[in-house]
Short mmCIF file of C-alpha atoms in Angstrom, two decimals:
data_model
loop_
_atom_site.label_atom_id
_atom_site.label_comp_id
_atom_site.label_asym_id
_atom_site.label_seq_id
_atom_site.Cartn_x
_atom_site.Cartn_y
_atom_site.Cartn_z
CA MET A 1 0.00 0.00 0.00
CA GLN A 2 1.47 3.34 -1.02
CA LYS A 3 1.01 6.43 1.15
CA ASN A 4 -0.19 8.45 -1.85
CA TRP A 5 -3.66 6.96 -1.28
CA PHE A 6 -4.01 9.74 1.29
CA THR A 7 -2.92 12.65 -0.87
CA THR A 8 -4.99 11.55 -3.87
CA GLY A 9 -8.07 10.26 -2.02
CA LYS A 10 -9.14 13.54 -0.35
CA PHE A 11 -12.44 12.23 1.07
CA GLY A 12 -12.98 9.63 3.78
CA LEU A 13 -15.67 8.27 6.08
CA PHE A 14 -15.28 8.36 9.86
CA ILE A 15 -17.51 5.99 11.87
CA HIS A 16 -18.04 6.60 15.59
CA PHE A 17 -19.69 3.53 17.03
CA GLY A 18 -19.69 1.94 20.47
CA LEU A 19 -21.70 1.37 23.62
CA TYR A 20 -22.49 5.09 23.72
CA SER A 21 -24.53 4.55 20.54
CA LEU A 22 -27.11 2.72 22.66
CA LEU A 23 -27.67 5.74 24.90
CA GLY A 24 -27.91 8.33 22.14
CA GLY A 25 -26.79 11.14 24.44
CA GLU A 26 -29.43 10.45 27.12
CA TYR A 27 -29.04 9.04 30.63
CA LYS A 28 -31.91 8.30 33.00
CA GLY A 29 -34.30 10.23 30.79
CA GLN A 30 -32.14 13.33 30.66
CA LYS A 31 -30.27 14.76 27.69
CA ILE A 32 -26.62 15.05 28.64
CA ARG A 33 -24.71 18.09 27.44
CA GLY A 34 -21.60 17.58 25.37
CA LEU A 35 -20.67 15.06 22.72
CA ALA A 36 -22.76 11.89 22.76
CA GLU A 37 -19.74 9.58 22.75
CA TRP A 38 -18.47 11.32 25.91
CA ILE A 39 -21.59 10.45 27.93
CA LEU A 40 -19.79 8.14 30.37
CA ASN A 41 -17.47 10.97 31.33
CA ASN A 42 -19.95 13.84 31.11
CA ALA A 43 -22.73 12.14 33.09
CA ASP A 44 -20.30 10.43 35.50
CA ILE A 45 -22.01 7.08 34.93
CA PRO A 46 -20.76 4.39 37.35
CA LEU A 47 -18.46 1.99 35.49
CA GLU A 48 -20.35 -1.13 36.55
CA GLU A 49 -23.57 0.37 35.22
CA TYR A 50 -21.96 1.51 31.97
CA ARG A 51 -20.29 -1.86 31.48
CA SER A 52 -23.71 -3.53 31.60
CA LEU A 53 -24.46 -1.88 28.22
CA ALA A 54 -22.15 -4.46 26.65
CA GLY A 55 -24.77 -7.09 27.46
CA GLU A 56 -27.29 -5.15 25.33
CA PHE A 57 -24.95 -4.46 22.42
CA ASN A 58 -26.39 -6.41 19.48
CA PRO A 59 -26.50 -4.01 16.49
CA GLN A 60 -28.12 -6.21 13.86
CA GLU A 61 -28.52 -3.30 11.43
CA PHE A 62 -24.78 -2.57 11.32
CA GLN A 63 -23.71 -4.16 8.05
CA ALA A 64 -20.14 -3.47 6.97
CA GLU A 65 -20.80 -4.29 3.31
CA ASN A 66 -23.70 -1.86 3.16
CA ILE A 67 -21.66 0.90 4.79
CA CYS A 68 -18.77 0.36 2.37
CA ARG A 69 -21.12 0.29 -0.60
CA LEU A 70 -22.64 3.57 0.55
CA ALA A 71 -19.24 5.16 1.22
CA LYS A 72 -18.16 4.20 -2.28
CA SER A 73 -21.31 5.74 -3.74
CA TRP A 74 -20.68 8.90 -1.70
CA GLY A 75 -17.31 9.30 -3.41
CA MET A 76 -15.23 8.36 -0.35
CA ARG A 77 -11.88 6.64 -0.76
CA TYR A 78 -11.12 5.50 2.80
CA ILE A 79 -12.93 4.51 6.00
CA CYS A 80 -11.85 4.93 9.63
CA LEU A 81 -13.69 2.95 12.33
CA THR A 82 -13.46 3.58 16.08
CA SER A 83 -11.83 0.30 17.15
CA LYS A 84 -11.75 1.58 20.75
CA HIS A 85 -13.00 4.98 21.82
CA HIS A 86 -12.42 6.70 25.17
CA GLU A 87 -15.05 4.48 26.82
CA GLY A 88 -12.55 1.57 26.67
CA PHE A 89 -14.85 -0.91 24.90
CA ALA A 90 -13.19 -2.49 21.86
CA LEU A 91 -14.97 -3.45 18.62
CA PHE A 92 -12.51 -6.27 17.88
CA ASP A 93 -11.49 -9.61 19.35
CA SER A 94 -8.77 -8.64 21.81
CA LYS A 95 -6.80 -11.15 23.85
CA VAL A 96 -5.59 -8.25 26.02
CA SER A 97 -9.00 -7.31 27.43
CA SER A 98 -12.27 -9.23 27.32
CA TYR A 99 -14.18 -5.94 27.36
CA ASN A 100 -14.95 -6.13 23.66
CA SER A 101 -17.77 -6.85 21.23
CA VAL A 102 -16.75 -10.48 20.67
CA GLN A 103 -16.36 -11.62 24.27
CA ALA A 104 -18.62 -9.28 26.27
CA SER A 105 -21.62 -8.81 23.97
CA PRO A 106 -24.37 -11.13 22.73
CA CYS A 107 -23.59 -10.26 19.10
CA LYS A 108 -20.15 -11.95 19.32
CA ARG A 109 -19.02 -9.84 16.36
CA ASP A 110 -15.61 -8.49 15.40
CA PHE A 111 -16.55 -5.21 13.72
CA VAL A 112 -12.97 -4.34 12.83
CA ARG A 113 -12.69 -7.63 10.93
CA GLU A 114 -16.01 -7.06 9.18
CA MET A 115 -15.08 -3.54 8.10
CA GLN A 116 -11.58 -4.57 7.00
CA GLU A 117 -12.96 -7.32 4.75
CA ALA A 118 -15.70 -5.11 3.32
CA CYS A 119 -13.23 -2.29 2.60
CA GLU A 120 -11.02 -4.73 0.75
CA LYS A 121 -13.99 -5.91 -1.30
CA TYR A 122 -14.99 -2.35 -2.28
CA GLY A 123 -11.48 -1.04 -2.90
CA LEU A 124 -11.47 1.34 0.07
CA THR A 125 -8.45 1.96 2.29
CA PHE A 126 -9.21 0.67 5.77
CA CYS A 127 -8.13 2.74 8.80
CA VAL A 128 -8.76 2.49 12.53
CA TYR A 129 -9.26 4.98 15.33
CA TYR A 130 -7.72 4.01 18.66
CA SER A 131 -7.90 6.08 21.85
CA GLN A 132 -4.35 5.71 23.14
CA ALA A 133 -4.37 7.90 26.24
CA GLN A 134 -7.97 7.93 27.44
CA ASP A 135 -9.64 4.70 28.53
CA TRP A 136 -12.32 5.46 31.07
CA ASP A 137 -12.71 1.78 31.94
CA ASP A 138 -9.07 1.45 33.01
CA PRO A 139 -8.12 3.01 36.37
CA ASP A 140 -4.63 3.90 35.14
CA ALA A 141 -5.53 5.51 31.80
CA TYR A 142 -6.13 9.23 31.53
CA ARG A 143 -9.56 10.80 31.87
CA ALA A 144 -10.21 14.28 30.57
CA TYR A 145 -11.25 16.96 33.08
CA HIS A 146 -10.29 14.70 35.99
CA ASP A 147 -7.21 14.56 38.22
CA ASN A 148 -4.74 12.20 36.53
CA SER A 149 -1.81 12.86 38.87
CA GLN A 150 -2.14 9.63 40.87
CA LYS A 151 -2.48 7.31 37.91
CA ASN A 152 0.12 4.73 36.93
CA PHE A 153 -0.22 5.43 33.23
CA ALA A 154 2.66 3.14 32.28
CA ARG A 155 0.71 0.15 33.62
CA TYR A 156 -2.16 0.90 31.25
CA PHE A 157 0.15 1.89 28.38
CA TYR A 158 2.22 -1.31 28.41
CA GLY A 159 -0.58 -3.54 29.64
CA LYS A 160 -3.40 -2.55 27.26
CA CYS A 161 -2.62 0.25 24.81
CA LEU A 162 0.53 -1.08 23.15
CA PRO A 163 -0.67 -4.73 23.05
CA GLN A 164 -4.03 -3.76 21.53
CA VAL A 165 -2.37 -1.58 18.88
CA GLU A 166 -0.14 -4.55 18.09
CA GLU A 167 -3.23 -6.74 17.70
CA LEU A 168 -4.83 -4.26 15.31
CA LEU A 169 -1.70 -4.00 13.16
CA THR A 170 -1.01 -7.74 13.18
CA ASN A 171 -4.39 -9.41 12.82
CA TYR A 172 -6.30 -7.23 10.34
CA GLY A 173 -4.24 -7.00 7.18
CA LYS A 174 -2.99 -3.73 5.77
CA ILE A 175 -4.06 -0.69 7.78
CA GLY A 176 -3.83 2.58 5.87
CA MET A 177 -3.79 4.84 8.90
CA ILE A 178 -4.24 4.68 12.66
CA TRP A 179 -6.09 7.66 14.09
CA PHE A 180 -4.85 8.38 17.60
CA ASP A 181 -6.61 11.02 19.70
CA THR A 182 -6.30 13.28 22.79
CA PRO A 183 -2.79 12.46 24.06
CA ILE A 184 -3.42 14.65 27.15
CA ASP A 185 -0.37 14.11 29.44
CA MET A 186 1.40 11.37 27.51
CA SER A 187 5.16 11.73 27.64
CA GLN A 188 7.24 12.10 24.52
CA GLN A 189 8.81 8.73 25.30
CA HIS A 190 5.45 6.95 25.33
CA CYS A 191 4.31 8.68 22.15
CA ARG A 192 7.57 7.76 20.46
CA GLU A 193 7.31 4.12 21.52
CA LEU A 194 3.79 4.01 20.11
CA SER A 195 4.93 5.56 16.83
CA GLU A 196 7.86 3.17 16.57
CA LEU A 197 5.62 0.17 17.15
CA VAL A 198 3.25 1.24 14.37
CA HIS A 199 6.05 1.84 11.87
CA LYS A 200 7.79 -1.39 12.86
CA LEU A 201 4.68 -3.52 12.31
CA GLN A 202 3.36 -1.63 9.26
CA PRO A 203 5.91 0.84 7.84
CA GLU A 204 3.39 2.32 5.39
CA CYS A 205 0.65 2.90 7.96
CA LEU A 206 0.10 6.62 8.53
CA ILE A 207 -0.19 8.02 12.06
CA SER A 208 -2.57 10.90 12.78
CA GLY A 209 -1.28 14.16 14.15
CA ARG A 210 -3.04 13.58 17.46
CA ILE A 211 -0.51 11.01 18.65
CA GLY A 212 1.17 13.93 20.42
CA HIS A 213 4.54 15.69 20.51
CA GLY A 214 4.54 16.33 16.76
CA LEU A 215 5.13 12.65 15.96
CA GLY A 216 2.26 12.22 13.50
CA ASP A 217 2.79 11.62 9.79
CA TYR A 218 0.31 14.36 8.92
CA ILE A 219 -1.41 17.31 10.57
CA SER A 220 -4.78 16.71 12.25
CA THR A 221 -6.70 19.97 12.62
CA GLN A 222 -9.10 20.68 15.45
CA ASP A 223 -12.55 19.14 14.94
CA ASN A 224 -14.49 20.76 12.10
CA ARG A 225 -11.81 23.44 11.67
CA ILE A 226 -10.65 24.28 8.14
CA PRO A 227 -7.30 26.11 7.90
CA ALA A 228 -7.66 29.61 6.48
CA ALA A 229 -4.68 29.24 4.15
CA PRO A 230 -3.05 26.49 2.07
CA ILE A 231 -0.70 24.04 3.81
CA GLU A 232 1.95 22.17 1.83
CA LYS A 233 2.31 19.31 4.35
CA MET A 234 -0.23 16.48 4.46
CA TRP A 235 -3.22 17.38 6.62
CA GLU A 236 -6.79 16.37 7.37
CA VAL A 237 -9.98 17.86 8.79
CA ALA A 238 -12.19 15.48 10.75
CA GLY A 239 -15.76 16.76 10.73
CA THR A 240 -19.28 15.88 11.77
CA MET A 241 -22.50 15.78 9.75
CA ASN A 242 -24.43 17.18 12.72
CA ASP A 243 -23.38 18.32 16.21
CA SER A 244 -21.99 15.09 17.62
CA TRP A 245 -19.72 12.22 16.58
CA GLY A 246 -21.59 9.40 18.26
CA PHE A 247 -25.32 9.01 17.68
CA ARG A 248 -27.45 11.58 19.52
CA LYS A 249 -31.23 11.34 19.67
CA GLY A 250 -32.95 14.46 18.36
CA ASP A 251 -29.85 16.00 16.81
CA GLU A 252 -31.26 17.06 13.45
CA ASN A 253 -28.77 19.83 12.66
CA TRP A 254 -27.59 18.04 9.54
CA GLN A 255 -25.03 19.61 7.28
CA THR A 256 -26.44 20.06 3.77
CA ALA A 257 -24.91 18.50 0.68
CA ALA A 258 -23.98 21.98 -0.62
CA THR A 259 -22.13 22.78 2.60
CA THR A 260 -20.37 19.41 2.56
CA ILE A 261 -19.22 19.89 -1.03
CA HIS A 262 -18.11 23.48 -0.32
CA LYS A 263 -16.01 22.32 2.65
CA LEU A 264 -14.57 19.39 0.68
CA LEU A 265 -13.48 21.65 -2.19
CA LYS A 266 -11.99 24.29 0.10
CA ILE A 267 -10.07 21.60 1.96
CA ALA A 268 -8.85 19.98 -1.27
CA ALA A 269 -7.75 23.34 -2.71
CA ARG A 270 -5.77 24.08 0.46
CA GLY A 271 -4.01 20.71 0.27
CA GLY A 272 -5.97 18.63 2.78
CA ASN A 273 -8.35 15.72 3.23
CA TYR A 274 -11.89 15.67 4.64
CA LEU A 275 -12.75 12.80 7.00
CA LEU A 276 -16.51 13.13 7.45
CA ASN A 277 -18.26 11.30 10.28
CA ILE A 278 -21.45 9.30 10.62
CA GLY A 279 -22.73 8.00 13.96
CA PRO A 280 -24.91 4.87 13.62
CA ASP A 281 -27.48 4.34 16.37
CA GLY A 282 -27.40 1.45 18.83
CA GLN A 283 -28.87 -0.91 16.24
CA GLY A 284 -26.30 0.15 13.66
CA ARG A 285 -28.66 2.30 11.57
CA ILE A 286 -27.41 5.44 9.86
CA PRO A 287 -29.92 8.28 10.39
CA ALA A 288 -32.09 8.79 7.30
CA ALA A 289 -31.51 12.55 7.02
CA CYS A 290 -27.76 11.96 7.02
CA LEU A 291 -28.16 9.44 4.21
CA THR A 292 -30.21 11.89 2.15
CA GLU A 293 -27.53 14.60 2.17
CA LEU A 294 -24.62 12.23 1.61
CA ASN A 295 -26.45 10.64 -1.32
CA LYS A 296 -26.59 14.09 -2.94
CA VAL A 297 -22.85 14.52 -2.33
CA GLY A 298 -22.25 11.18 -4.02
CA GLU A 299 -24.34 12.15 -7.04
CA TYR A 300 -22.26 15.31 -7.43
CA LEU A 301 -18.92 13.51 -7.08
CA GLU A 302 -19.93 10.79 -9.52
CA LYS A 303 -19.97 13.46 -12.26
CA ALA A 304 -17.60 16.10 -10.92
CA GLY A 305 -15.24 14.11 -8.70
CA GLU A 306 -12.23 14.97 -10.82
CA SER A 307 -12.43 18.46 -9.31
CA VAL A 308 -11.54 16.88 -5.93
CA TYR A 309 -9.39 13.78 -6.30
CA SER A 310 -5.67 14.45 -6.81
CA ALA A 311 -6.30 18.20 -6.68
CA TYR A 312 -3.12 20.07 -5.89
CA THR A 313 -2.62 22.86 -3.37
CA LEU A 314 -3.63 26.25 -4.76
CA PRO A 315 -2.62 29.70 -3.54
CA LEU A 316 -5.55 31.62 -2.09
CA TYR A 317 -7.46 33.55 -4.70
CA VAL A 318 -6.67 37.27 -4.61
CA TYR A 319 -10.28 38.24 -3.78
CA GLU A 320 -12.72 37.09 -1.10
CA ILE A 321 -15.61 35.14 -2.65
CA ASN A 322 -18.61 33.22 -1.32
CA GLU A 323 -20.51 31.92 -4.34
CA TYR A 324 -17.76 29.74 -5.81
CA CYS A 325 -14.29 28.30 -5.25
CA PHE A 326 -11.41 26.87 -7.29
CA THR A 327 -9.61 23.54 -7.44
CA ALA A 328 -6.97 22.49 -9.94
CA ARG A 329 -5.00 19.65 -11.49
CA ASP A 330 -2.39 19.75 -14.25
CA HIS A 331 -3.89 21.61 -17.26
CA GLN A 332 -7.27 21.80 -15.48
CA LEU A 333 -8.98 24.50 -13.45
CA TYR A 334 -12.37 23.87 -11.86
CA ILE A 335 -14.77 26.60 -10.75
CA THR A 336 -17.55 25.27 -8.53
CA PHE A 337 -20.66 27.35 -7.76
CA PHE A 338 -22.69 26.52 -4.65
CA ASN A 339 -26.49 26.40 -4.47
CA PRO A 340 -26.59 27.15 -8.21
CA GLU A 341 -30.38 27.20 -8.34
CA LYS A 342 -30.17 30.60 -6.58
CA LEU A 343 -27.51 31.80 -9.04
CA GLN A 344 -28.99 30.58 -12.34
CA GLY A 345 -28.77 33.06 -15.18
CA ARG A 346 -26.28 35.25 -13.33
CA THR A 347 -23.00 36.38 -14.89
CA PHE A 348 -19.80 36.42 -12.84
CA ASP A 349 -16.65 38.41 -13.60
CA ILE A 350 -13.64 36.43 -12.35
CA PRO A 351 -10.52 38.59 -12.68
CA ASN A 352 -6.79 38.11 -12.22
CA ILE A 353 -6.45 34.52 -13.46
CA CYS A 354 -3.76 34.46 -16.14
CA ASN A 355 -4.34 31.05 -17.72
CA HIS A 356 -5.59 30.75 -21.28
CA VAL A 357 -8.57 28.43 -21.66
CA VAL A 358 -8.71 25.82 -24.41
CA GLN A 359 -12.13 24.41 -23.53
CA ALA A 360 -14.93 25.10 -21.03
CA LYS A 361 -17.45 22.47 -19.98
CA TRP A 362 -20.04 21.96 -17.23
CA LEU A 363 -19.13 18.68 -15.54
CA ASN A 364 -22.41 17.81 -13.88
CA LEU A 365 -24.93 19.06 -16.46
CA PRO A 366 -26.11 17.49 -19.72
CA GLU A 367 -24.20 18.46 -22.87
CA SER A 368 -27.07 20.68 -24.00
CA TYR A 369 -26.12 23.22 -21.29
CA ASN A 370 -22.70 23.83 -22.83
CA GLU A 371 -23.18 26.98 -24.91
CA GLU A 372 -20.71 29.45 -26.37
CA ARG A 373 -21.95 32.32 -24.25
CA MET A 374 -21.38 30.51 -20.94
CA PHE A 375 -17.65 31.37 -20.87
CA ARG A 376 -15.26 33.86 -22.42
CA GLU A 377 -11.88 35.42 -21.74
CA THR A 378 -11.48 39.18 -21.70
CA SER A 379 -9.74 41.86 -19.65
CA THR A 380 -10.89 44.52 -17.21
CA LEU A 381 -10.67 48.25 -17.91
CA GLU A 382 -7.57 48.23 -15.71
CA GLY A 383 -5.94 45.64 -17.96
CA ASP A 384 -6.23 42.60 -15.71
CA PRO A 385 -7.20 39.28 -17.32
CA CYS A 386 -10.80 38.30 -16.61
CA TYR A 387 -13.07 35.30 -17.12
CA ILE A 388 -16.78 35.92 -17.76
CA VAL A 389 -18.95 32.99 -16.65
CA THR A 390 -22.71 32.91 -17.16
CA LEU A 391 -24.68 30.22 -15.37
CA PRO A 392 -27.48 28.56 -17.33
CA LYS A 393 -31.13 29.14 -16.58
CA ASN A 394 -33.59 26.37 -15.68
CA LEU A 395 -31.01 24.51 -13.64
CA PRO A 396 -31.93 21.26 -11.90
CA ASN A 397 -31.96 21.20 -8.11
CA ILE A 398 -28.31 20.32 -7.46
CA PRO A 399 -26.10 21.34 -4.51
CA ALA A 400 -23.15 22.48 -6.64
CA LEU A 401 -22.25 23.13 -10.27
CA THR A 402 -18.71 22.73 -11.59
CA LEU A 403 -17.20 24.31 -14.67
CA LYS A 404 -14.12 22.51 -15.99
CA LEU A 405 -11.61 24.73 -17.79
CA THR A 406 -8.93 22.99 -19.82
CA LEU A 407 -5.86 25.23 -19.72
CA ALA A 408 -3.11 25.83 -22.24
CA GLU A 409 -0.63 25.93 -19.35
CA ALA A 410 0.06 23.04 -16.97
CA ASP A 411 -0.11 25.10 -13.77
CA TYR A 412 -2.55 27.60 -12.31
CA ARG A 413 -1.49 31.25 -12.59
CA GLN A 414 -2.93 34.43 -11.15
CA ASN A 415 -2.01 38.12 -11.14
CA PRO A 416 -1.21 39.56 -7.71
CA LEU A 417 -3.04 42.70 -6.67
#
């Protein structure tokens, strides 16, 4: 497996799934503030009581093949599953701790194995999330917003964390990336040992930036945060479709397809990847509203995906704009307009781009929409080069519309102000 799967793939699926999915952000009839997957910590649920959820964990609707088929149709190139989140419950068959979905739950299922095999079948790169510092079930692991000074972290680190990471990287084939999270007070030595173990077992496996002490193979931004400027190093934004990572009952603040595409294109143009999360419920069902918006994203990428995959890092455009953004590949410039139904028939002056255009074509519209008057090159009264783009009328209801410009030059060029 070559590491360039990350730089060319651009779009991945994050899956937050665990015992917290059964609670859906509620405890004893009360909605608990904060992220749904943090409910054990935020509601201070007694461990014995929380552990009993494992006996109810039987998500018959969680089907790895269906998830991978959907991810493929949504235009995603890799999948990252929470093999063990902060709650400490593992979704794989671990010999280190019996607190896992195979040994402690009636379903007796190894979800990491199921996802790994389904990803292989659908040509997706399989990745795993592993909470290396926090494990709220282990008395010696760290726990956010609690006093960790009396803990014997080394006992947990060598007794559970390192052995479980070794299991993941030994028993489940090629792992594209391991997504560590919240290092908290981990020492540089411990982070380095963890990094060395990963690269020893699977030299091509990427390590997320949240391993700590700058030891990641790429930059992990803060949740849902898109850098304001291009970054030449490898980086990734992990984001949510609504307000939580794990399933939360009543959280209907779903990100629209247009917003998802806009974020994806901005991230790609600035050199990064977008790892977008879904949180199945306790039965393994993906919320219907989430499916609806992601299906629209997939329909767009099926026709206009070339504007995303393998896009190279662009300098920021010289002017602030809201209605459209740019991505580029060799000899290609893509201009994508968002919510085009509101913009139909409008003409946009796009100055200061110096490339000469050989051909202009709408990627995700029928050929009949490609007319001579939709695009032309000219110059402003001040002498700056300028593109004139006119959007068609009677547009279908689509979240984004992409114009592909084939350039005479290999690289993107713009005039400075």
